[in-house]
Short mmCIF file of C-alpha atoms in Angstrom, two decimals:
data_model
loop_
_atom_site.label_atom_id
_atom_site.label_comp_id
_atom_site.label_asym_id
_atom_site.label_seq_id
_atom_site.Cartn_x
_atom_site.Cartn_y
_atom_site.Cartn_z
CA UNK A 27 11.74 3.00 -18.34
CA UNK A 28 9.36 3.72 -21.20
CA UNK A 29 11.49 1.67 -23.62
CA UNK A 30 10.82 -1.52 -21.66
CA UNK A 31 7.91 -3.54 -23.00
CA UNK A 32 5.67 -4.99 -20.34
CA UNK A 33 2.41 -6.83 -20.13
CA UNK A 34 -0.41 -4.85 -18.58
CA UNK A 35 -3.38 -5.97 -16.47
CA UNK A 36 -6.45 -3.84 -16.02
CA UNK A 37 -8.34 -3.36 -12.73
CA UNK A 38 -10.93 -1.07 -11.34
CA UNK A 39 -8.68 -0.12 -8.41
CA UNK A 40 -4.97 -0.81 -7.84
CA UNK A 41 -3.79 -0.59 -4.19
CA UNK A 42 -0.11 -0.29 -3.25
CA UNK A 43 0.57 -1.46 0.33
CA UNK A 44 -0.82 -4.23 2.53
CA UNK A 45 -1.06 -2.25 5.77
CA UNK A 46 -4.31 -1.31 7.59
CA UNK A 47 -5.16 1.49 5.12
CA UNK A 48 -4.71 -0.50 1.93
CA UNK A 49 -6.42 -3.58 3.29
CA UNK A 50 -9.36 -1.54 4.53
CA UNK A 51 -9.78 0.03 1.15
CA UNK A 52 -9.71 -3.35 -0.57
CA UNK A 53 -12.24 -4.90 1.81
CA UNK A 54 -14.61 -1.94 1.58
CA UNK A 55 -14.52 -1.89 -2.23
CA UNK A 56 -15.56 -5.55 -2.35
CA UNK A 57 -18.21 -5.02 0.33
CA UNK A 58 -19.74 -2.28 -1.81
CA UNK A 59 -19.58 -4.21 -5.10
CA UNK A 60 -18.26 -7.79 -5.33
CA UNK A 61 -17.90 -7.33 -9.10
CA UNK A 62 -15.26 -4.63 -8.80
CA UNK A 63 -11.79 -5.89 -9.76
CA UNK A 64 -9.37 -4.98 -6.97
CA UNK A 65 -5.68 -5.84 -6.68
CA UNK A 66 -3.43 -5.18 -3.71
CA UNK A 67 0.37 -5.23 -4.05
CA UNK A 68 2.58 -5.73 -1.02
CA UNK A 69 6.37 -5.43 -1.13
CA UNK A 70 6.93 -7.64 1.89
CA UNK A 71 7.40 -11.39 1.60
CA UNK A 72 3.89 -11.67 3.04
CA UNK A 73 1.25 -9.29 4.34
CA UNK A 74 2.44 -8.27 7.78
CA UNK A 75 6.14 -8.90 7.16
CA UNK A 76 6.93 -5.17 7.10
CA UNK A 77 4.42 -4.11 9.76
CA UNK A 78 6.33 -2.93 12.84
CA UNK A 79 3.77 -2.21 15.47
CA UNK A 80 3.11 -3.44 18.88
CA UNK A 81 0.17 -1.11 19.19
CA UNK A 82 -2.70 -0.06 21.35
CA UNK A 83 -5.57 -0.22 18.87
CA UNK A 84 -8.65 1.93 18.95
CA UNK A 85 -11.04 -0.35 17.13
CA UNK A 86 -13.35 2.40 15.82
CA UNK A 87 -11.96 1.96 12.32
CA UNK A 88 -12.42 -1.79 12.39
CA UNK A 89 -15.85 -1.40 13.96
CA UNK A 90 -16.91 0.70 10.96
CA UNK A 91 -15.37 -1.71 8.47
CA UNK A 92 -16.06 -5.17 9.91
CA UNK A 93 -18.51 -4.77 12.81
CA UNK A 94 -18.45 -8.52 13.58
CA UNK A 95 -14.66 -8.76 13.75
CA UNK A 96 -14.80 -10.61 17.06
CA UNK A 97 -17.01 -13.32 15.59
CA UNK A 98 -14.65 -13.57 12.61
CA UNK A 99 -11.72 -14.37 14.87
CA UNK A 100 -9.69 -11.19 14.67
CA UNK A 101 -6.45 -11.45 16.67
CA UNK A 102 -7.57 -8.66 18.99
CA UNK A 103 -7.95 -10.30 22.38
CA UNK A 104 -5.96 -8.36 24.99
CA UNK A 105 -7.96 -5.40 26.35
CA UNK A 106 -6.15 -2.63 28.17
CA UNK A 107 -6.60 -3.09 31.90
CA UNK A 108 -4.17 -0.55 33.35
CA UNK A 109 -2.88 2.71 31.92
CA UNK A 110 0.36 4.30 33.32
CA UNK A 111 2.10 7.54 32.45
CA UNK A 112 5.52 8.41 33.91
CA UNK A 113 8.14 11.13 33.67
CA UNK A 114 11.49 9.48 34.18
CA UNK A 115 14.64 10.74 35.83
CA UNK A 116 17.90 8.83 35.59
CA UNK A 117 17.11 6.76 38.68
CA UNK A 118 13.48 7.50 39.58
CA UNK A 119 10.07 8.23 38.15
CA UNK A 120 7.02 10.41 38.75
CA UNK A 121 3.62 9.04 37.81
CA UNK A 122 1.23 11.44 36.07
CA UNK A 123 -2.28 10.71 37.34
CA UNK A 124 -4.88 9.79 34.76
CA UNK A 125 -7.69 12.02 36.06
CA UNK A 126 -6.46 15.41 34.69
CA UNK A 127 -5.91 14.02 31.19
CA UNK A 128 -8.46 14.67 28.48
CA UNK A 129 -10.74 11.68 27.81
CA UNK A 130 -9.14 11.15 24.39
CA UNK A 131 -6.02 9.99 26.19
CA UNK A 132 -7.80 7.13 27.97
CA UNK A 133 -6.68 3.69 26.71
CA UNK A 134 -9.36 1.71 28.50
CA UNK A 135 -11.61 0.00 25.95
CA UNK A 136 -8.66 -0.30 23.57
CA UNK A 137 -6.64 -3.42 22.77
CA UNK A 138 -2.96 -4.34 22.78
CA UNK A 139 -2.29 -6.00 19.43
CA UNK A 140 0.29 -7.15 16.95
CA UNK A 141 -0.65 -5.09 13.92
CA UNK A 142 1.29 -7.55 11.76
CA UNK A 143 -1.14 -10.26 12.83
CA UNK A 144 -4.11 -7.95 12.47
CA UNK A 145 -3.05 -7.22 8.90
CA UNK A 146 -2.55 -10.91 8.17
CA UNK A 147 -6.12 -11.52 9.35
CA UNK A 148 -7.44 -8.58 7.33
CA UNK A 149 -5.72 -10.01 4.24
CA UNK A 150 -7.66 -13.25 4.78
CA UNK A 151 -10.91 -11.27 4.94
CA UNK A 152 -9.99 -9.43 1.75
CA UNK A 153 -9.15 -12.58 -0.15
CA UNK A 154 -12.42 -14.23 0.95
CA UNK A 155 -14.15 -11.26 -0.68
CA UNK A 156 -12.26 -11.73 -3.91
CA UNK A 157 -9.42 -9.23 -3.62
CA UNK A 158 -6.29 -10.32 -5.49
CA UNK A 159 -3.32 -9.94 -3.16
CA UNK A 160 0.21 -10.24 -4.50
CA UNK A 161 2.93 -10.26 -1.80
CA UNK A 162 6.61 -9.89 -2.71
CA UNK A 163 5.63 -7.36 -5.43
CA UNK A 164 7.44 -4.07 -4.93
CA UNK A 165 5.99 -1.19 -6.95
CA UNK A 166 8.98 0.68 -8.39
CA UNK A 167 7.38 3.13 -10.81
CA UNK A 168 4.17 5.01 -11.49
CA UNK A 169 2.52 4.82 -14.88
CA UNK A 170 0.99 8.05 -16.20
CA UNK A 171 -1.80 8.47 -18.70
CA UNK A 172 -2.01 10.75 -21.71
CA UNK A 173 -3.51 13.58 -19.64
CA UNK A 174 -0.95 13.45 -16.88
CA UNK A 175 -3.10 11.31 -14.57
CA UNK A 176 -1.76 8.36 -12.61
CA UNK A 177 -3.13 5.28 -14.31
CA UNK A 178 -1.10 2.49 -12.74
CA UNK A 179 2.11 1.15 -11.31
CA UNK A 180 5.03 -1.08 -12.38
CA UNK A 181 5.48 -4.06 -10.08
CA UNK A 182 7.64 -7.14 -9.94
CA UNK A 183 10.93 -5.98 -11.41
CA UNK A 184 13.59 -8.50 -10.51
CA UNK A 185 17.20 -9.19 -11.44
CA UNK A 186 18.49 -5.69 -12.23
CA UNK A 187 22.20 -5.35 -12.83
CA UNK A 188 24.31 -3.99 -9.97
CA UNK A 189 24.28 -0.52 -11.55
CA UNK A 190 20.47 -0.52 -11.79
CA UNK A 191 20.33 -1.23 -15.49
CA UNK A 192 18.34 -3.91 -17.22
CA UNK A 193 20.37 -7.00 -18.14
CA UNK A 194 19.73 -10.33 -19.88
CA UNK A 195 18.34 -11.91 -16.72
CA UNK A 196 16.13 -9.01 -15.67
CA UNK A 197 12.46 -9.66 -15.24
CA UNK A 198 10.86 -6.34 -16.33
CA UNK A 199 7.76 -6.77 -14.26
CA UNK A 200 4.32 -5.76 -15.40
CA UNK A 201 2.07 -2.75 -15.41
CA UNK A 202 -1.12 -2.84 -13.41
CA UNK A 203 -3.59 -0.19 -14.50
CA UNK A 204 -6.62 1.02 -12.61
CA UNK A 205 -9.37 3.55 -12.93
CA UNK A 206 -7.92 4.73 -9.64
CA UNK A 207 -4.69 4.02 -7.84
CA UNK A 208 -4.46 4.06 -4.05
CA UNK A 209 -1.03 4.62 -2.45
CA UNK A 210 -1.01 3.14 1.04
CA UNK A 211 2.76 2.69 1.36
CA UNK A 212 3.12 3.93 4.92
CA UNK A 213 5.43 6.71 6.02
CA UNK A 214 7.55 8.40 3.33
CA UNK A 215 6.68 5.94 0.60
CA UNK A 216 8.67 6.42 -2.58
CA UNK A 217 5.68 6.61 -4.96
CA UNK A 218 3.78 8.87 -2.60
CA UNK A 219 6.77 11.19 -2.40
CA UNK A 220 6.81 11.36 -6.18
CA UNK A 221 3.09 12.17 -6.37
CA UNK A 222 3.32 14.84 -3.68
CA UNK A 223 6.18 16.52 -5.55
CA UNK A 224 4.72 16.17 -9.03
CA UNK A 225 1.34 17.66 -8.17
CA UNK A 226 2.65 20.05 -5.46
CA UNK A 227 0.28 18.53 -2.94
CA UNK A 228 2.10 20.05 0.10
CA UNK A 229 1.59 23.60 -1.12
CA UNK A 230 0.23 25.75 1.68
CA UNK A 231 0.74 23.01 4.30
CA UNK A 232 3.14 22.78 7.17
CA UNK A 233 6.14 20.48 6.64
CA UNK A 234 5.56 16.90 7.71
CA UNK A 235 7.33 15.97 10.93
CA UNK A 236 8.59 12.55 11.93
CA UNK A 237 9.77 10.36 14.74
CA UNK A 238 11.94 7.27 14.68
CA UNK A 239 10.21 4.39 16.49
CA UNK A 240 12.25 1.39 17.57
CA UNK A 241 10.80 -1.74 19.13
CA UNK A 242 11.89 -4.94 20.74
CA UNK A 243 9.70 -7.87 21.69
CA UNK A 244 10.67 -9.51 24.94
CA UNK A 245 9.56 -12.68 26.67
CA UNK A 246 9.75 -11.93 30.35
CA UNK A 247 9.49 -13.74 33.69
CA UNK A 248 5.80 -14.79 34.06
CA UNK A 249 5.87 -13.41 37.63
CA UNK A 250 6.47 -9.92 36.27
CA UNK A 251 3.99 -10.12 33.40
CA UNK A 252 0.84 -8.05 33.74
CA UNK A 253 -1.35 -8.77 30.72
CA UNK A 254 -3.23 -5.66 29.51
CA UNK A 255 -0.89 -3.12 31.18
CA UNK A 256 0.10 -0.07 29.11
CA UNK A 257 2.94 2.19 30.21
CA UNK A 258 4.17 5.37 28.51
CA UNK A 259 7.14 7.43 29.68
CA UNK A 260 8.76 10.74 28.81
CA UNK A 261 11.93 12.47 30.05
CA UNK A 262 15.12 10.43 30.67
CA UNK A 263 17.28 9.59 28.84
CA UNK A 264 16.46 12.19 26.18
CA UNK A 265 16.02 15.14 28.51
CA UNK A 266 16.41 18.39 26.58
CA UNK A 267 18.39 16.79 23.79
CA UNK A 268 15.33 15.60 21.88
CA UNK A 269 11.62 14.98 22.16
CA UNK A 270 10.30 11.49 22.44
CA UNK A 271 9.42 8.79 24.90
CA UNK A 272 8.75 5.12 25.39
CA UNK A 273 6.00 2.54 25.45
CA UNK A 274 5.80 -0.76 27.26
CA UNK A 275 2.81 -2.96 26.41
CA UNK A 276 2.11 -6.30 28.09
CA UNK A 277 0.60 -8.60 25.47
CA UNK A 278 -0.32 -12.22 26.22
CA UNK A 279 1.97 -15.24 26.45
CA UNK A 280 4.38 -13.36 28.80
CA UNK A 281 5.39 -11.05 25.93
CA UNK A 282 6.11 -7.38 26.26
CA UNK A 283 6.54 -4.80 23.51
CA UNK A 284 9.33 -2.38 24.55
CA UNK A 285 9.51 0.64 22.26
CA UNK A 286 11.21 3.99 22.09
CA UNK A 287 10.45 7.02 19.89
CA UNK A 288 12.87 9.85 19.17
CA UNK A 289 11.44 12.93 17.40
CA UNK A 290 13.60 13.59 14.38
CA UNK A 291 13.65 17.36 14.72
CA UNK A 292 16.55 17.17 17.14
CA UNK A 293 19.34 19.75 16.63
CA UNK A 294 22.41 18.01 18.09
CA UNK A 295 23.81 15.85 15.23
CA UNK A 296 25.70 13.76 17.84
CA UNK A 297 22.44 12.26 19.10
CA UNK A 298 22.35 8.51 18.50
CA UNK A 299 18.69 7.46 18.68
CA UNK A 300 19.35 3.73 18.78
CA UNK A 301 21.70 4.08 21.75
CA UNK A 302 19.18 6.28 23.53
CA UNK A 303 16.79 3.35 23.25
CA UNK A 304 19.39 0.92 24.56
CA UNK A 305 20.21 3.26 27.46
CA UNK A 306 16.52 3.58 28.35
CA UNK A 307 16.32 -0.14 29.15
CA UNK A 308 18.82 0.39 31.95
CA UNK A 309 16.43 2.62 33.88
CA UNK A 310 15.66 0.75 37.14
CA UNK A 311 11.95 0.45 36.29
CA UNK A 312 12.67 -1.15 32.91
CA UNK A 313 15.72 -3.13 33.90
CA UNK A 314 13.80 -4.82 36.73
CA UNK A 315 10.99 -5.78 34.33
CA UNK A 316 13.31 -7.23 31.70
CA UNK A 317 15.80 -8.96 33.99
CA UNK A 318 15.78 -12.71 33.33
CA UNK A 319 13.85 -12.26 30.08
CA UNK A 320 15.01 -12.50 26.49
CA UNK A 321 14.64 -10.31 23.45
CA UNK A 322 13.05 -12.18 20.53
CA UNK A 323 12.62 -9.52 17.84
CA UNK A 324 13.73 -6.02 16.89
CA UNK A 325 12.66 -3.44 14.30
CA UNK A 326 12.43 0.25 13.49
CA UNK A 327 10.15 2.50 11.51
CA UNK A 328 9.61 6.22 10.99
CA UNK A 329 6.36 7.68 12.30
CA UNK A 330 4.51 10.66 10.83
CA UNK A 331 3.98 13.25 13.56
CA UNK A 332 3.03 16.48 11.79
CA UNK A 333 -0.71 16.03 12.35
CA UNK A 334 -3.61 17.91 10.93
CA UNK A 335 -1.76 20.96 9.59
CA UNK A 336 0.89 18.81 7.83
CA UNK A 337 -1.43 16.57 5.85
CA UNK A 338 -0.89 17.29 2.16
CA UNK A 339 -3.65 17.37 -0.39
CA UNK A 340 -4.61 13.70 -0.59
CA UNK A 341 -5.83 13.39 -4.20
CA UNK A 342 -4.49 14.09 -7.66
CA UNK A 343 -5.75 12.89 -11.02
CA UNK A 344 -6.16 9.14 -10.79
CA UNK A 345 -4.55 8.71 -7.38
CA UNK A 346 -5.29 8.97 -3.68
CA UNK A 347 -2.96 8.88 -0.69
CA UNK A 348 -4.10 6.79 2.24
CA UNK A 349 -3.11 6.42 5.90
CA UNK A 350 0.47 7.27 6.76
CA UNK A 351 1.17 8.23 3.19
CA UNK A 352 -0.72 11.38 4.29
CA UNK A 353 0.22 11.31 7.97
CA UNK A 354 -2.72 10.48 10.25
CA UNK A 355 -1.07 9.68 13.56
CA UNK A 356 -2.57 11.25 16.65
CA UNK A 357 0.69 12.08 18.44
CA UNK A 358 -0.46 12.40 22.07
CA UNK A 359 -2.58 9.21 21.74
CA UNK A 360 0.27 7.44 19.95
CA UNK A 361 -2.29 5.94 17.61
CA UNK A 362 -2.82 6.00 13.85
CA UNK A 363 -4.05 2.57 12.81
CA UNK A 364 -7.68 3.49 13.38
CA UNK A 365 -7.33 6.51 11.11
CA UNK A 366 -5.56 4.46 8.50
CA UNK A 367 -8.50 2.06 8.42
CA UNK A 368 -10.99 4.90 8.23
CA UNK A 369 -9.05 6.51 5.39
CA UNK A 370 -9.07 3.24 3.42
CA UNK A 371 -12.82 2.96 3.92
CA UNK A 372 -13.40 6.58 2.86
CA UNK A 373 -11.23 6.24 -0.26
CA UNK A 374 -13.02 3.05 -1.27
CA UNK A 375 -16.43 4.72 -0.91
CA UNK A 376 -15.34 7.68 -3.03
CA UNK A 377 -13.87 5.43 -5.72
CA UNK A 378 -16.96 3.23 -5.77
CA UNK A 379 -19.23 6.23 -6.28
CA UNK A 380 -16.95 7.54 -9.03
CA UNK A 381 -16.79 4.25 -10.90
CA UNK A 382 -20.53 3.82 -10.72
CA UNK A 383 -20.82 7.29 -12.30
CA UNK A 384 -18.53 6.13 -15.15
CA UNK A 385 -15.66 8.31 -13.95
CA UNK A 386 -11.97 7.34 -14.01
CA UNK A 387 -8.64 9.08 -13.61
CA UNK A 388 -10.00 12.24 -11.95
CA UNK A 389 -9.61 13.56 -8.42
CA UNK A 390 -11.58 11.80 -5.69
CA UNK A 391 -12.42 15.05 -3.89
CA UNK A 392 -15.13 13.36 -1.79
CA UNK A 393 -12.43 11.31 -0.15
CA UNK A 394 -10.41 14.32 0.94
CA UNK A 395 -13.55 16.05 2.24
CA UNK A 396 -14.43 13.04 4.36
CA UNK A 397 -10.95 12.80 5.81
CA UNK A 398 -10.72 16.45 6.78
CA UNK A 399 -14.26 16.95 7.96
CA UNK A 400 -15.18 13.44 9.18
CA UNK A 401 -13.98 11.19 11.98
CA UNK A 402 -10.27 11.46 11.10
CA UNK A 403 -10.32 15.25 11.12
CA UNK A 404 -12.26 15.26 14.34
CA UNK A 405 -9.58 13.03 15.87
CA UNK A 406 -6.59 15.03 14.66
CA UNK A 407 -7.71 18.63 14.81
CA UNK A 408 -8.09 18.88 18.64
CA UNK A 409 -4.51 17.67 19.16
CA UNK A 410 -2.87 19.62 16.32
CA UNK A 411 -0.83 21.87 18.62
CA UNK A 412 0.70 19.20 20.84
CA UNK A 413 3.65 18.42 18.56
CA UNK A 414 4.60 22.04 17.72
CA UNK A 415 4.27 23.02 21.41
CA UNK A 416 6.66 20.22 22.38
CA UNK A 417 9.10 21.24 19.64
CA UNK A 418 9.02 24.95 20.48
CA UNK A 419 8.81 24.93 24.31
CA UNK A 420 10.06 21.57 25.52
CA UNK A 421 8.55 18.82 27.62
CA UNK A 422 7.30 20.48 30.80
CA UNK A 423 5.59 23.57 29.34
CA UNK A 424 4.07 21.51 26.53
CA UNK A 425 2.55 19.08 29.02
CA UNK A 426 0.68 21.88 30.75
CA UNK A 427 -0.21 23.95 27.69
CA UNK A 428 -0.90 20.92 25.50
CA UNK A 429 -3.22 19.51 28.10
CA UNK A 430 -5.07 22.84 28.33
CA UNK A 431 -5.29 23.01 24.53
CA UNK A 432 -6.69 19.50 24.22
CA UNK A 433 -9.27 20.20 26.97
CA UNK A 434 -10.51 23.40 25.31
CA UNK A 435 -10.60 21.73 21.92
CA UNK A 436 -12.44 18.68 23.23
CA UNK A 437 -14.96 20.56 25.37
CA UNK A 438 -15.51 23.76 23.41
CA UNK A 439 -14.09 23.16 19.96
CA UNK A 440 -11.60 26.00 20.00
CA UNK A 441 -7.97 26.66 20.83
CA UNK A 442 -6.44 29.69 22.54
CA UNK A 443 -3.42 29.10 20.27
CA UNK A 444 -5.16 28.77 16.91
CA UNK A 445 -3.13 26.39 14.75
CA UNK A 446 0.57 26.48 15.45
CA UNK A 447 3.14 25.85 12.71
CA UNK A 448 6.09 23.48 12.76
CA UNK A 449 8.63 25.73 11.08
CA UNK A 450 11.63 23.81 9.72
CA UNK A 451 11.64 20.31 8.37
CA UNK A 452 13.45 17.68 10.43
CA UNK A 453 16.39 17.79 8.02
CA UNK A 454 16.68 21.56 8.27
CA UNK A 455 16.54 21.39 12.09
CA UNK A 456 19.90 19.60 12.25
CA UNK A 457 22.61 21.80 13.70
CA UNK A 458 26.32 21.89 12.97
CA UNK A 459 28.49 19.55 14.97
CA UNK A 460 30.80 22.33 16.19
CA UNK A 461 27.94 23.95 18.03
CA UNK A 462 27.12 20.87 20.17
CA UNK A 463 28.90 18.63 22.58
CA UNK A 464 29.44 15.00 21.55
CA UNK A 465 27.52 12.46 23.64
CA UNK A 466 29.22 9.47 25.26
CA UNK A 467 26.98 6.38 25.26
CA UNK A 468 27.53 3.35 27.48
CA UNK A 469 28.62 0.17 25.74
CA UNK A 470 25.78 -2.37 25.40
CA UNK A 471 25.99 -5.13 27.97
CA UNK A 472 24.56 -7.89 25.83
CA UNK A 473 21.84 -8.64 28.42
CA UNK A 474 19.55 -5.63 28.42
CA UNK A 475 21.20 -3.60 25.66
CA UNK A 476 22.62 -4.77 22.38
CA UNK A 477 24.78 -3.49 19.53
CA UNK A 478 22.93 -2.51 16.36
CA UNK A 479 24.10 -5.28 14.06
CA UNK A 480 23.21 -7.98 16.58
CA UNK A 481 19.77 -6.48 16.98
CA UNK A 482 19.26 -6.19 13.20
CA UNK A 483 19.63 -9.95 12.99
CA UNK A 484 16.48 -10.10 15.11
CA UNK A 485 14.55 -8.16 12.49
CA UNK A 486 15.16 -11.10 10.12
CA UNK A 487 15.92 -8.66 7.33
CA UNK A 488 17.24 -9.93 4.05
CA UNK A 489 18.27 -8.32 0.77
CA UNK A 490 19.66 -10.05 -2.26
CA UNK A 491 23.24 -8.76 -2.28
CA UNK A 492 23.62 -8.81 -6.10
CA UNK A 493 20.84 -6.28 -6.59
CA UNK A 494 21.60 -2.56 -6.85
CA UNK A 495 21.45 -0.58 -3.62
CA UNK A 496 17.94 0.77 -3.07
CA UNK A 497 19.42 3.70 -1.13
CA UNK A 498 20.44 6.29 -3.71
CA UNK A 499 22.77 9.24 -3.28
CA UNK A 500 21.84 12.30 -5.32
CA UNK A 501 25.45 13.54 -5.00
CA UNK A 502 28.13 11.05 -3.90
CA UNK A 503 30.33 13.87 -2.57
CA UNK A 504 27.81 15.09 -0.01
CA UNK A 505 28.36 12.43 2.75
CA UNK A 506 31.98 13.52 3.24
CA UNK A 507 30.79 17.13 3.47
CA UNK A 508 28.26 16.00 6.05
CA UNK A 509 31.10 14.33 7.96
CA UNK A 510 32.94 17.65 8.17
CA UNK A 511 29.93 19.83 8.95
CA UNK A 512 27.62 17.52 10.92
CA UNK A 513 30.01 14.78 12.12
CA UNK A 514 28.43 12.28 9.69
CA UNK A 515 24.97 11.94 11.30
CA UNK A 516 23.92 9.06 9.06
CA UNK A 517 26.20 6.70 11.00
CA UNK A 518 24.06 7.49 14.09
CA UNK A 519 20.53 8.25 12.98
CA UNK A 520 20.19 4.93 11.11
CA UNK A 521 18.89 2.26 13.51
CA UNK A 522 20.30 -0.55 11.41
CA UNK A 523 23.95 0.39 10.83
CA UNK A 524 23.49 0.91 7.08
CA UNK A 525 25.85 3.87 6.82
CA UNK A 526 29.47 4.08 7.93
CA UNK A 527 32.66 5.96 7.14
CA UNK A 528 35.74 3.81 6.62
CA UNK A 529 39.38 4.54 6.03
CA UNK A 530 40.79 3.15 2.76
CA UNK A 531 44.15 4.01 1.22
CA UNK A 532 44.44 6.88 3.70
CA UNK A 533 41.14 8.43 2.69
CA UNK A 534 37.67 8.48 4.21
CA UNK A 535 35.03 6.67 2.23
CA UNK A 536 31.29 6.46 2.71
CA UNK A 537 29.86 2.92 2.64
CA UNK A 538 26.20 1.94 2.29
CA UNK A 539 25.47 -1.49 3.78
CA UNK A 540 22.05 -1.67 2.17
CA UNK A 541 21.61 -5.32 3.19
CA UNK A 542 21.04 -4.17 6.76
CA UNK A 543 18.16 -1.84 5.89
CA UNK A 544 14.94 -2.36 7.89
CA UNK A 545 13.02 0.14 5.68
CA UNK A 546 12.52 2.74 8.43
CA UNK A 547 13.11 5.68 5.95
CA UNK A 548 14.92 7.75 8.57
CA UNK A 549 17.77 8.50 6.20
CA UNK A 550 15.38 9.89 3.60
CA UNK A 551 13.92 12.18 6.31
CA UNK A 552 16.81 13.31 8.51
CA UNK A 553 19.77 13.68 6.17
CA UNK A 554 20.65 17.39 6.46
CA UNK A 555 21.27 17.81 2.74
CA UNK A 556 18.35 15.61 1.70
CA UNK A 557 20.87 13.69 -0.36
CA UNK A 558 19.60 10.16 0.35
CA UNK A 559 16.63 8.86 -1.62
CA UNK A 560 14.98 5.67 -0.27
CA UNK A 561 13.57 3.56 -3.07
CA UNK A 562 11.99 0.11 -3.01
CA UNK A 563 14.28 -2.93 -3.29
CA UNK A 564 13.19 -6.12 -4.94
CA UNK A 565 9.86 -7.44 -3.70
CA UNK A 566 10.08 -9.69 -0.69
CA UNK A 567 13.31 -8.12 0.52
CA UNK A 568 13.63 -6.27 3.81
CA UNK A 569 12.53 -7.20 7.31
CA UNK A 570 10.40 -10.23 8.06
CA UNK A 571 8.86 -9.31 11.36
CA UNK A 572 7.77 -12.40 13.28
CA UNK A 573 4.27 -13.80 13.36
CA UNK A 574 3.72 -12.99 17.02
#
């Protein structure tokens, strides 16, 4: 909106996103030079509000950033005491012993954490160093300089008309300019997507791959609680329909994180990831654990799974992509927060050196070199074939071959398989409905399993209903075509019930209930026609994941 006049504020570095990557960058910049002006913009109502992660944290990133984090009171207090891996059948389970697994899979020495609380604590550390943090400030546009470089962002636009236009009550926001802009938006961020497309940063790379992660927090019977226990499962209920698995992490205070991940490269458009999660909780092992407990929170978020070969170029003039904006999750370890922190630290160090050399608006090539050749690359490269093996050959062969590949990479630094490709994007992988059998899912019982809309209320999501929908259709006619060809997969792949087909005046209509959106970005990823564009709503809107 170039015709809109806005005030502008100048900074050395502008950071978009208050997750572990953005916060690490902000902290490191101020550690290196307290005089640098650094601003961090977070679209959630507070830092941590949009962080969905009951995680097992490898503290190597935090160790490098804040070595005395224990003395500073970081909310990282539950060490892993027991590590379980199971393959599930419908009624039983088979435990995979720990001893044949590569050492990188060992969770001992790691911590079960609420990443929302870790980020809240990191924000306190950043503010103590002088970082300006503005929560509730969604960044809706990039600002480009005269030479095509990214020079800033537009933040804080409120009160748009229902059609997205500027009205008499619209607050136009302001421009925040920086010598460098860091995009740490997380998976499939709207500004990152624009930068990747504008500068063709994915050229020569494999397509990014994704999973949909759903999580509930439960308070369980104290007699069943085993603080520090980590359990991962594969197999039932997904079977051969889709890749994925579960996690069950015993935190403190009798709380358990129960999560389920479905890889979004599934072919059968009848798959209903949310209901697969609900069905999983009826497995005898899980049902016995949760019986008598209560669910206290729910959320969902896409996960980047493409790994080393899918990471786009991370820098363009004036801008750097951090953390999951690039895709730094180690899939077999189910960990990415440590790499996000390391990426923020590396970007900060590159920007600091550039600013001290009187540079601005160019490419921070030292950052990309450090990511690919340093600790992050060394973490991701040995496991680069696990995801494509699983996608190509299924669960059982990939367990054996993936394990072999990780061992040879870890011990000898080479792979018998080279670097495998991913092939199609997750959207392109979707098959036609006529080629697959519909799946009947059990009705939720209201005790262990719940309907979507009830669960969404436990994400504490909120959107101002008078604002324009932040979920944009490129072509309004496409959803009805998807209904005919793919049986309307949006009504199933969305874990928040945003999309539905309704009958009105004898005709089918496509309805977008954007108020339900938990910002998982699955629609932007999985829609077969790539017709849905996820954009940021007003700042502060969306989920408000609990402070626990």
